[in-house]
Amino acid sequence: MQFMKILEAVNVHKYFPLDIFGRKKIRAVDDVSVYVTPSETLAIVGESGSGKTTLGRILSGLIKPDKGKILYKGYGFNGFHGKVQMVFQNPDSSLDPSWQIYDIVSEATNNKSLESVAEALETVGLNPAYVTKYPYELSGGEKQRVAIARAIATEPEVIILDEPVSALDASIRAQILNLLLDLQEKKGYTYVLIDHDLGRVWHISDRVVVMYAGKVVEEGKTEEVFQNPKHPYTMMLLSASTSSIPKPKIHVDIQGELPSLIDPPSGCRFRTRCPFAQEKCKTEEPQLYSTSSEHKVACHLFEKF
Amino acid sequence: MKLLEVEDLSVEYHLPQGKVKAVDEVSLTIDKGEVVGVVGESGSGKSTLAHAVIRLVRPPGKIVGGRVLFNGQDLLKLNDEDIRKIRGKEISMIFQDPSSYLNPVYPVGFQIAEVYEAHNNTNMKELNGEVVSLLKKVRITDSEVRVGSYPYELSGGMKQRILIAMAIALKPKLLIADEPTSALDTTIQAEILSLLNELKEEYGLSILFISHDIGVVSKIADRMIVMYAGKVVEEGPVRRIVEEPLHPYTKALVLATKTARKKKLFSIPGTPPDMFNLPKGCTFYPRCPYAKETCKEWNYKMIRDHEGGVACAIYENTGSS
C-alpha cells in the first residue's frame, strides 16, 4: 500500500449555533484531523453525540467546516465530482420513495444508460430488473444495496459509510458487510466506516479513530488500539461492548454520560467520567501524544496504561 | 410452581392483505428470579409475544389461543378490571423507545408518582420521598432535582431509567423488557443491563427480555428462546446456545457475531420470510444450508430434552442431543 493520504481533514471545526446570534454553539467537531490512505478502511467510533457523523459529513463534502480544510489527494475541496460518496444508516430516508430505482441510482452519474445502472445493481447483488421498482417494493437489505449501488455508480474512490448496517436485521447485516468487503477487494475502494458497534469495527477496519465530545482521543491501527488501548475512554467502550472482541487489560466501568457540548469541561473533556482523572486533567487539555509511529492518544496519563 | 407459564399461545393479525400468525403456539416458562431472553429478527413475533403475555395486543391483532398462567392464574380469562390490577403491580413492562412512553408535559417525578396513585390510592403529595429514593435506586444522580425535570431535559439513558423506575415502583414479580437497550448507545446499554441485573438480585425479579441481539441477551439471560416466523425454533440455557447452537438459524445468528478480522462473515442467505405467505413445512428451509427435500413436508415439532429443545428435522431421528 502506498503511503498517501487520499482524503484528509486538517484541523476541522464545526459548531452548530443554537440561536440566531450564535451566542451558544454546540461544538460538534472541535479541531479534528484525520486522514485515510487508499484502499484502507478507517473506522470512526464513539457514542452518539461524539461528533462522528458530523465528521463523516464534513469528509463527504455534505457540510462545510467552520474552520480547517478538507483535502482530496492533497488538493482543496472544490466538489469531489462523485469521487467521494456516502451511504447512510437508514435507506428508508435516504432513498426517495417516489423515484424508481433507475432514477435513484443514475441521479449522480454522467452515464445515465440503462446498462450502467443495471451493471451497478448486479455488482451489489440485485436483479437488474429492479430498475423499474420503487423503494417500497424492496426489503430493508435490498434498499441498502440500492444505496450502495447509487454510491458506486459514480465510480468513487472513497465511500463514507455512516452506520451502514445498524438499521438492518441481524441476519442481513452479515450479507451487507460481506458485500462491502467484496467490493473493496474487487474495486479497491477506500472506506470511512462510522459505526458505534465495536464488533463490526474490529471485523472490517484497518485503522480506527476514537472520538469523544467532538475530539479525537485515540487513533491507530485497529489491532493495536483494540489490544492495547491507551485512553480510558477506549477502554470503557471496549469494556461495554457485547461483541466478541478482545477484552481490555484494564476494565473501565461505565459511569456518567457525555458532557455538554455547549460548554464542555475544562482540560480533558473525558475527565468527568474518567476513573483515573487527576488535577492536571482539569487544567490542561491533553494533546495527541504518539505512543508509537501510528498510535496516538490524547491522555496525560497514557504512559501508565 | 413456575412464576409464568405460557402454553401454546397464538396471536393473529387480520389485515387487509390477509392473516398473519405472528405468534404460533409458543410455550415458555419463567421461574422466580430467572431471566429468559427471546431472540429473533424483526417480524419473528417476539415483540407480539411480549405484549400478548399481559394482553396488550391491540386490534387488528388478536390472541386466538393458548394459556398464560401467572402464579397459576390464567391471565387470558381475567376481565379487564382484574388484568389492569396485575399490569404495573405484578407484571410491568419497559420498551425500546423511552421517549414515546413518557408524557412530555409533566415532570418525570409526577409521572412516577402516578403509578403509586393508580394502584394504591395514595396521595401524590406524600410520595416525593418515595420517588426520590426510587430514582436513587435506578442510579439517577441529583435525584432530588431530577424529580422536577421534564423528559426533554433528560438523555435517552436517563429516560430509560425513569421507565425502569416506574416499572419497579410497585415491586412487581415479572418485568417484561421489550428491546430496552436497542435505541441506546453501547455504553448506556451496558449500564442499563447492569442495573437490571442488580434489580434482579435485589428483588428476585424475573425478567422476560426481548432482543434482536444475541450478544446482549447472553449478557443478562439465564435461558434463551429463539423465534423464527412466529415459532420457537430453539430453547435452552444461554451458555449452551451460544457455545453449541443446534438449529441452523441459531447457528447462523451465533456465527454472525463471531468477528474474525477481515474474514467473510457467515451470512444467512435470503431474507426474512413473508409472513403473509409462509413456506409450507419448515419455515426456515428456503434459507437453510442443511435443507433437504423432506423439510418441505416437515411438521413443526419441538424435540425436547431436560434443559431445552430444538425444532429441526435434522435432530428428528437422532433423538435429543
XYZ file of C-alpha atoms in Angstrom:
626
model
C 0.000 0.000 0.000
C 1.420 3.348 -0.993
C 1.508 5.760 1.872
C -0.516 8.626 0.541
C -3.464 10.367 2.058
C -6.374 10.113 -0.324
C -8.767 12.111 1.840
C -7.769 14.243 4.740
C -9.391 16.598 7.232
C -6.991 19.160 8.692
C -7.931 20.865 11.959
C -11.621 20.961 11.115
C -14.137 22.638 13.432
C -17.894 22.505 13.144
C -20.037 24.446 15.606
C -23.807 24.451 15.285
C -25.369 27.695 16.566
C -28.311 27.293 18.933
C -29.732 30.771 18.449
C -29.583 33.255 15.601
C -26.949 35.365 17.347
C -24.621 32.422 17.649
C -24.004 33.057 21.333
C -24.450 29.429 22.210
C -22.957 26.804 19.983
C -22.806 23.049 20.010
C -19.195 22.190 19.444
C -19.859 19.043 17.421
C -16.386 18.710 15.917
C -13.623 20.644 17.615
C -10.227 20.784 15.948
C -10.044 17.319 14.462
C -7.517 15.984 11.957
C -7.946 12.597 10.319
C -6.772 11.021 7.096
C -7.396 7.871 5.138
C -4.976 6.138 2.767
C -6.029 4.397 -0.479
C -7.896 1.097 -0.166
C -7.886 1.085 3.589
C -10.873 1.118 5.917
C -10.791 3.814 8.538
C -13.333 3.430 11.318
C -14.620 6.345 13.361
C -16.156 5.218 16.645
C -17.748 6.929 19.615
C -21.068 7.348 21.400
C -23.895 9.333 19.871
C -23.014 12.962 20.298
C -19.307 12.307 19.896
C -19.284 14.099 16.541
C -18.551 11.059 14.390
C -21.447 11.587 11.976
C -20.693 15.315 11.652
C -17.088 14.447 10.851
C -18.288 11.955 8.237
C -20.467 14.606 6.625
C -17.573 17.050 6.569
C -15.358 14.413 4.941
C -18.003 13.719 2.295
C -18.363 17.417 1.465
C -22.016 17.469 2.530
C -21.358 20.205 5.057
C -18.528 22.709 5.169
C -16.348 23.009 8.239
C -16.307 26.392 10.008
C -12.546 26.223 10.232
C -9.955 23.889 8.804
C -9.905 22.224 5.422
C -10.627 19.038 3.554
C -8.009 17.771 1.132
C -8.706 15.220 -1.578
C -5.424 13.812 -2.902
C -3.700 16.808 -1.430
C -5.893 19.403 -3.104
C -8.506 21.600 -1.536
C -12.188 20.924 -1.794
C -13.914 22.112 -4.923
C -16.546 19.435 -5.283
C -15.488 15.830 -5.363
C -17.223 15.097 -8.661
C -18.563 11.837 -7.343
C -15.165 10.622 -6.150
C -16.304 10.700 -2.537
C -19.670 9.077 -1.922
C -21.789 8.337 1.090
C -24.055 5.525 2.283
C -26.432 6.427 5.091
C -27.824 4.461 8.016
C -31.457 4.310 7.079
C -32.297 3.570 3.431
C -35.933 4.466 4.102
C -34.962 8.093 4.498
C -32.020 8.183 2.105
C -33.939 6.819 -0.915
C -36.664 8.989 -2.432
C -39.870 6.916 -2.139
C -41.368 8.417 -5.303
C -38.401 7.584 -7.508
C -37.772 4.395 -9.419
C -34.552 2.549 -8.667
C -33.178 3.593 -12.064
C -33.584 7.279 -11.201
C -32.122 6.825 -7.745
C -29.015 5.027 -8.956
C -28.391 7.209 -12.017
C -29.058 10.586 -10.397
C -25.468 11.499 -9.694
C -23.852 9.869 -12.705
C -22.975 11.321 -16.086
C -23.557 7.993 -17.744
C -27.289 7.506 -17.415
C -27.534 4.488 -19.707
C -29.711 1.630 -18.573
C -26.758 -0.727 -18.978
C -24.600 1.122 -16.495
C -27.391 1.214 -13.914
C -28.073 -2.483 -14.454
C -24.392 -3.182 -14.014
C -24.280 -1.242 -10.735
C -27.276 -3.238 -9.489
C -25.638 -6.509 -10.469
C -22.437 -5.526 -8.700
C -24.345 -5.187 -5.430
C -26.151 -8.484 -5.963
C -29.529 -7.182 -7.132
C -31.539 -8.306 -10.104
C -31.106 -5.701 -12.905
C -34.851 -5.938 -13.492
C -35.218 -3.894 -10.296
C -34.650 -0.670 -12.276
C -38.388 -0.169 -12.611
C -39.216 -0.868 -8.958
C -39.859 1.638 -6.210
C -38.149 1.525 -2.802
C -41.304 0.337 -1.006
C -41.254 -2.867 -3.058
C -37.848 -3.811 -1.651
C -36.784 -5.297 1.692
C -34.514 -3.376 4.059
C -31.407 -5.240 2.927
C -32.266 -4.704 -0.749
C -32.820 -0.995 -0.161
C -29.401 -0.691 1.439
C -27.952 -2.480 -1.609
C -29.599 0.167 -3.802
C -27.998 2.867 -1.644
C -24.637 1.179 -2.176
C -25.304 0.866 -5.929
C -26.027 4.592 -6.037
C -22.746 5.277 -4.257
C -20.632 3.128 -6.585
C -22.387 4.297 -9.790
C -20.204 7.408 -9.985
C -17.057 5.271 -9.738
C -15.911 6.807 -6.484
C -12.618 6.231 -4.735
C -13.773 6.912 -1.209
C -17.080 5.791 0.282
C -18.202 7.153 3.638
C -20.345 4.544 5.355
C -22.443 6.091 8.125
C -23.722 3.187 10.239
C -24.432 1.217 7.053
C -25.969 -1.833 8.725
C -27.224 -0.566 12.093
C -30.815 -0.274 10.864
C -30.862 -3.765 9.327
C -31.837 -7.140 10.724
C -29.103 -9.228 12.272
C -29.193 -11.864 9.547
C -28.993 -9.226 6.781
C -26.117 -7.309 8.352
C -23.589 -10.012 7.564
C -24.699 -10.060 3.898
C -24.197 -6.309 3.509
C -20.842 -6.319 5.321
C -19.649 -9.170 3.112
C -20.772 -7.215 0.049
C -18.781 -4.191 1.226
C -15.683 -6.334 1.822
C -16.129 -7.929 -1.614
C -16.428 -4.588 -3.370
C -13.344 -3.277 -1.633
C -11.359 -6.314 -2.684
C -12.511 -6.057 -6.307
C -12.532 -2.310 -6.840
C -10.054 -1.075 -4.255
C -12.460 1.364 -2.605
C -11.360 3.357 0.394
C -13.890 3.233 3.222
C -14.557 5.537 6.102
C -16.800 3.495 8.391
C -18.741 5.359 11.035
C -20.106 2.832 13.480
C -20.846 2.501 17.168
C -20.566 -1.287 17.080
C -17.033 -2.273 18.017
C -17.525 -5.822 16.756
C -18.021 -4.568 13.210
C -15.165 -2.099 13.532
C -12.878 -4.886 14.723
C -14.065 -7.007 11.846
C -13.578 -4.731 8.870
C -11.372 -1.748 9.708
C -7.613 -1.276 9.283
C -7.326 1.844 11.374
C -9.600 3.350 13.958
C -10.229 6.849 15.290
C -11.983 7.096 18.655
C -13.951 10.318 19.171
C -15.273 11.773 22.392
C -17.245 15.011 22.710
C -16.019 16.399 19.392
C -12.368 15.464 19.867
C -10.164 12.608 18.735
C -8.998 10.819 21.872
C -7.172 7.887 20.327
C -6.203 6.679 16.895
C -4.109 3.908 15.438
C -4.130 0.509 13.781
C -7.278 -1.345 14.770
C -5.390 -4.305 16.225
C -3.118 -2.043 18.211
C -5.917 0.142 19.591
C -8.186 -2.800 20.487
C -5.479 -4.956 22.022
C -3.521 -2.211 23.694
C -5.863 0.732 24.326
C -4.182 3.739 25.880
C -7.134 6.021 26.521
C -9.507 5.281 29.416
C -12.465 6.110 27.151
C -11.395 3.485 24.626
C -11.085 1.021 27.496
C -14.580 1.959 28.631
C -16.038 1.405 25.158
C -14.268 -1.940 24.837
C -15.454 -2.983 28.311
C -19.061 -2.106 27.446
C -19.189 -3.982 24.160
C -21.259 -7.141 23.890
C -19.461 -8.233 20.706
C -16.733 -10.847 20.595
C -13.715 -8.551 20.578
C -10.543 -8.533 22.690
C -11.258 -7.571 26.279
C -9.121 -4.661 27.513
C -6.438 -5.380 30.106
C -7.880 -2.669 32.307
C -11.644 -2.944 32.688
C -13.201 0.505 32.984
C -16.736 0.570 34.352
C -19.140 2.854 32.629
C -20.132 5.896 34.559
C -21.840 9.155 33.723
C -22.845 10.410 30.335
C -21.477 12.550 27.566
C -20.843 16.108 28.841
C -22.477 19.233 27.438
C -21.051 20.146 24.064
C -22.155 23.755 24.510
C -19.918 24.263 27.496
C -17.542 21.298 27.561
C -15.480 20.525 30.685
C -12.165 22.338 31.038
C -8.975 20.458 30.333
C -9.642 16.893 29.249
C -13.285 16.507 28.211
C -13.386 12.944 29.469
C -12.242 13.787 32.995
C -15.807 13.976 34.354
C -16.232 10.240 33.658
C -12.645 9.092 33.999
C -11.728 6.926 36.993
C -8.078 7.979 36.699
C -8.654 11.756 36.475
C -6.164 13.963 38.291
C -5.790 17.660 38.991
C -3.793 18.152 35.803
C -6.648 16.819 33.703
C -8.835 19.693 34.896
C -6.455 22.472 33.960
C -4.610 21.254 30.927
C -6.063 19.893 27.720
C -4.137 16.819 26.595
C -2.588 16.890 23.134
C -2.420 13.833 20.908
C 0.734 12.079 22.067
C 2.360 9.463 19.848
C 2.990 6.207 21.639
C 4.285 4.524 18.523
C 4.562 5.595 14.897
C 0.847 5.382 14.177
C -0.725 5.091 17.598
C -1.754 8.402 19.139
C -3.607 9.129 22.333
C -4.914 12.295 23.975
C -4.410 11.466 27.643
C -1.953 12.884 30.169
C -1.626 9.513 31.838
C -1.136 7.307 28.792
C 2.250 6.066 29.981
C 0.528 4.410 32.936
C -1.603 2.149 30.761
C -44.564 -23.727 40.681
C -43.307 -21.601 37.822
C -43.971 -17.878 38.029
C -45.105 -17.669 34.424
C -46.205 -20.477 32.162
C -47.175 -19.694 28.614
C -48.808 -22.608 26.829
C -49.437 -22.748 23.085
C -50.067 -19.020 22.876
C -51.168 -17.872 19.409
C -51.687 -14.341 18.164
C -53.056 -13.419 14.759
C -53.230 -10.141 12.906
C -56.101 -9.760 10.493
C -55.014 -7.265 7.871
C -56.480 -6.280 4.513
C -53.695 -8.245 2.800
C -54.530 -11.372 4.727
C -53.993 -13.150 8.001
C -50.649 -13.235 9.791
C -49.864 -15.744 12.515
C -47.426 -13.533 14.403
C -47.127 -15.902 17.347
C -47.807 -19.534 16.577
C -48.343 -21.894 19.521
C -45.480 -20.588 21.611
C -44.786 -22.072 25.027
C -42.333 -20.859 27.611
C -41.823 -20.775 31.355
C -40.103 -18.384 33.715
C -39.043 -19.241 37.254
C -38.861 -16.793 40.105
C -35.690 -14.730 39.743
C -34.971 -16.085 36.284
C -34.173 -14.043 33.197
C -35.434 -15.507 29.928
C -34.282 -13.917 26.685
C -36.295 -14.047 23.468
C -34.222 -13.553 20.315
C -35.338 -13.140 16.723
C -35.372 -10.864 13.703
C -37.959 -8.171 13.181
C -41.194 -9.868 12.260
C -40.344 -13.015 14.191
C -43.141 -12.322 16.653
C -41.004 -11.724 19.719
C -42.481 -8.332 20.492
C -46.046 -9.510 19.900
C -45.337 -12.368 22.303
C -44.198 -9.892 24.965
C -47.332 -7.810 24.542
C -49.607 -10.856 24.480
C -48.355 -12.040 27.875
C -50.020 -9.059 29.548
C -52.775 -8.801 26.969
C -51.568 -5.601 25.385
C -52.124 -6.819 21.820
C -54.291 -4.273 20.072
C -56.578 -4.778 17.085
C -56.083 -5.856 14.339
C -54.097 -8.251 16.500
C -55.937 -10.878 18.488
C -54.945 -13.619 20.890
C -56.559 -16.677 19.349
C -55.474 -19.478 21.607
C -53.375 -20.787 24.462
C -52.988 -20.025 28.126
C -50.875 -17.571 30.107
C -50.585 -18.805 33.663
C -49.179 -16.283 36.119
C -48.873 -17.765 39.589
C -51.292 -20.391 38.361
C -53.918 -17.865 37.282
C -54.858 -17.689 33.602
C -54.425 -14.061 32.559
C -56.375 -14.600 29.359
C -59.505 -15.429 31.363
C -59.423 -12.352 33.608
C -61.790 -9.470 32.996
C -60.380 -6.079 32.026
C -60.569 -4.699 35.543
C -58.598 -7.581 37.038
C -55.880 -7.622 34.375
C -55.401 -3.892 34.948
C -54.660 -4.622 38.590
C -51.950 -7.039 37.557
C -50.342 -4.786 34.973
C -47.886 -2.439 36.611
C -48.219 -4.074 40.006
C -47.426 -7.728 39.432
C -46.133 -7.579 35.861
C -44.657 -4.435 34.405
C -43.088 -3.573 31.112
C -40.372 -1.382 29.624
C -39.996 -0.564 25.942
C -37.459 0.235 23.289
C -38.096 3.918 22.872
C -38.489 5.555 26.288
C -39.452 8.980 24.907
C -42.708 7.754 23.447
C -43.803 6.326 26.793
C -43.245 9.489 28.806
C -45.659 12.400 28.771
C -43.660 15.415 27.546
C -45.671 17.978 29.534
C -45.376 16.511 33.036
C -42.312 16.279 35.276
C -40.957 12.742 35.466
C -41.399 12.623 39.242
C -45.127 13.252 38.812
C -45.378 10.503 36.243
C -43.685 8.033 38.572
C -45.972 9.078 41.432
C -48.980 8.364 39.235
C -48.063 4.687 39.313
C -48.453 4.610 43.110
C -51.622 6.637 42.956
C -53.240 4.408 40.369
C -52.664 1.228 42.326
C -52.643 2.263 45.975
C -54.856 5.360 46.101
C -52.120 7.195 47.941
C -51.979 10.950 47.996
C -49.498 12.310 45.471
C -48.131 14.937 47.853
C -46.845 12.313 50.243
C -44.937 10.469 47.596
C -41.987 12.770 46.979
C -39.664 10.849 49.293
C -40.560 7.517 47.724
C -39.998 8.817 44.217
C -36.630 10.302 45.131
C -35.436 7.057 46.667
C -36.687 5.198 43.611
C -34.659 7.487 41.365
C -31.625 6.795 43.547
C -32.265 3.096 43.115
C -32.089 3.392 39.325
C -28.881 5.407 39.806
C -30.052 8.819 38.704
C -27.699 11.428 40.130
C -29.139 14.569 41.774
C -32.406 12.691 42.196
C -33.910 15.469 44.376
C -33.586 17.846 41.439
C -34.443 15.345 38.761
C -37.930 14.585 40.117
C -38.908 18.005 38.759
C -37.288 17.528 35.350
C -39.277 17.183 32.164
C -38.496 14.352 29.732
C -36.866 16.703 27.216
C -34.274 17.659 29.816
C -33.084 14.074 30.152
C -30.884 11.922 27.943
C -32.093 8.669 26.390
C -30.339 6.592 29.032
C -31.912 8.617 31.844
C -35.371 8.350 30.295
C -34.991 4.582 30.169
C -34.025 4.661 33.876
C -37.190 6.669 34.595
C -39.246 3.983 32.834
C -37.438 1.297 34.810
C -38.188 3.254 37.995
C -41.889 3.289 37.065
C -41.779 -0.383 36.237
C -40.256 -1.426 39.568
C -42.127 1.116 41.707
C -44.634 -1.421 42.999
C -42.095 -4.241 43.252
C -43.540 -6.431 40.513
C -42.657 -10.096 40.223
C -42.145 -10.056 36.479
C -40.623 -7.406 34.257
C -41.162 -7.621 30.519
C -38.396 -5.744 28.719
C -39.022 -5.228 25.016
C -35.710 -4.251 23.369
C -34.953 -1.937 26.296
C -31.436 -1.087 25.154
C -31.709 -1.200 21.363
C -32.158 2.555 20.983
C -29.304 3.335 23.378
C -25.559 3.672 22.986
C -23.312 0.734 23.801
C -22.043 2.388 26.962
C -25.530 3.278 28.192
C -26.705 -0.202 27.214
C -24.052 -1.756 29.450
C -25.203 0.444 32.345
C -28.874 -0.453 31.877
C -28.011 -4.164 31.714
C -26.022 -3.972 34.926
C -28.890 -2.064 36.576
C -31.374 -4.773 35.535
C -29.003 -7.437 36.865
C -28.781 -5.597 40.176
C -32.580 -5.271 40.464
C -32.939 -8.952 39.712
C -30.584 -9.840 42.563
C -32.169 -7.402 44.967
C -35.869 -8.056 44.383
C -35.731 -11.576 42.985
C -37.300 -10.035 39.898
C -37.998 -12.316 36.927
C -37.386 -10.780 33.523
C -38.669 -11.639 30.062
C -36.049 -9.933 27.916
C -36.820 -9.400 24.226
C -33.954 -8.514 21.887
C -32.707 -8.982 18.349
C -29.148 -9.069 19.644
C -27.886 -12.434 20.840
C -24.837 -10.710 22.377
C -26.994 -8.531 24.622
C -29.206 -11.422 25.682
C -26.196 -13.540 26.608
C -25.082 -10.763 28.979
C -28.243 -10.895 31.061
C -30.356 -14.008 30.469
C -30.191 -17.437 32.083
C -32.172 -19.130 29.357
C -32.835 -18.157 25.774
C -35.631 -18.752 23.306
C -35.011 -18.262 19.592
C -38.003 -17.355 17.438
C -38.368 -17.526 13.675
C -41.553 -16.655 11.788
C -43.714 -16.803 14.904
C -42.452 -20.145 16.159
C -39.884 -21.158 18.749
C -37.057 -22.898 16.912
C -34.693 -23.391 19.827
C -34.690 -23.098 23.564
C -32.092 -23.728 26.220
C -29.538 -22.309 28.672
C -27.763 -19.263 27.257
C -24.296 -20.748 27.531
C -25.301 -23.901 25.674
C -26.951 -21.936 22.871
C -24.064 -19.523 22.432
C -21.405 -22.227 22.559
C -23.253 -25.014 20.835
C -26.270 -23.837 18.867
C -28.366 -26.626 17.368
C -30.886 -25.093 14.986
C -29.363 -23.887 11.668
C -30.933 -20.461 12.233
C -29.429 -20.122 15.706
C -26.099 -21.347 14.343
C -26.217 -18.589 11.754
C -27.100 -15.933 14.339
C -24.251 -17.047 16.591
C -21.738 -17.356 13.746
C -22.677 -13.896 12.512
C -21.484 -12.458 15.837
C -18.097 -14.169 15.661
C -15.980 -11.437 14.212
C -12.668 -12.628 12.848
C -10.595 -9.807 11.416
C -11.094 -9.178 7.694
C -12.668 -12.569 7.091
C -16.035 -13.073 5.465
C -18.803 -13.175 7.989
C -21.073 -16.127 7.998
C -24.300 -14.886 6.495
C -27.747 -16.390 6.146
C -28.783 -16.327 2.507
C -32.164 -14.890 1.573
C -34.416 -12.558 3.502
C -36.742 -12.941 6.476
C -39.890 -14.776 5.417
C -43.013 -13.147 4.035
C -45.422 -13.602 6.915
C -48.468 -13.466 4.626
C -47.136 -16.300 2.601
C -45.084 -18.639 4.755
C -43.406 -21.619 3.126
C -45.007 -24.974 3.854
C -43.179 -27.416 6.071
C -40.222 -25.899 7.908
C -40.470 -22.102 7.501
C -36.686 -21.772 7.529
C -35.913 -24.273 4.781
C -35.597 -21.732 1.893
C -32.664 -20.149 3.737
C -31.258 -23.249 5.415
C -27.862 -24.605 4.329
C -28.796 -28.075 5.610
C -32.222 -28.210 3.962
C -33.352 -31.450 2.409
C -36.292 -32.174 0.149
C -38.171 -33.639 3.118
C -38.013 -30.320 5.012
C -40.763 -29.009 2.735
C -43.100 -31.591 4.208
C -41.835 -31.453 7.776
C -44.358 -30.793 10.502
C -43.226 -28.433 13.222
C -42.204 -30.342 16.294
C -40.117 -29.325 19.280
C -37.646 -32.049 20.178
C -37.088 -31.615 23.887
C -34.614 -32.728 26.465
C -34.357 -31.822 30.141
C -32.963 -28.332 29.578
C -34.431 -27.150 26.329
C -35.229 -28.173 22.811
C -34.870 -27.610 19.115
C -37.366 -27.693 16.270
C -35.457 -29.027 13.282
C -35.767 -32.138 11.169
C -32.014 -32.823 11.422
C -32.433 -33.868 15.041
C -35.622 -35.821 14.470
C -34.157 -39.327 14.329
C -31.036 -38.850 16.399
C -33.191 -38.054 19.409
C -32.327 -35.100 21.601
C -28.672 -34.224 21.733
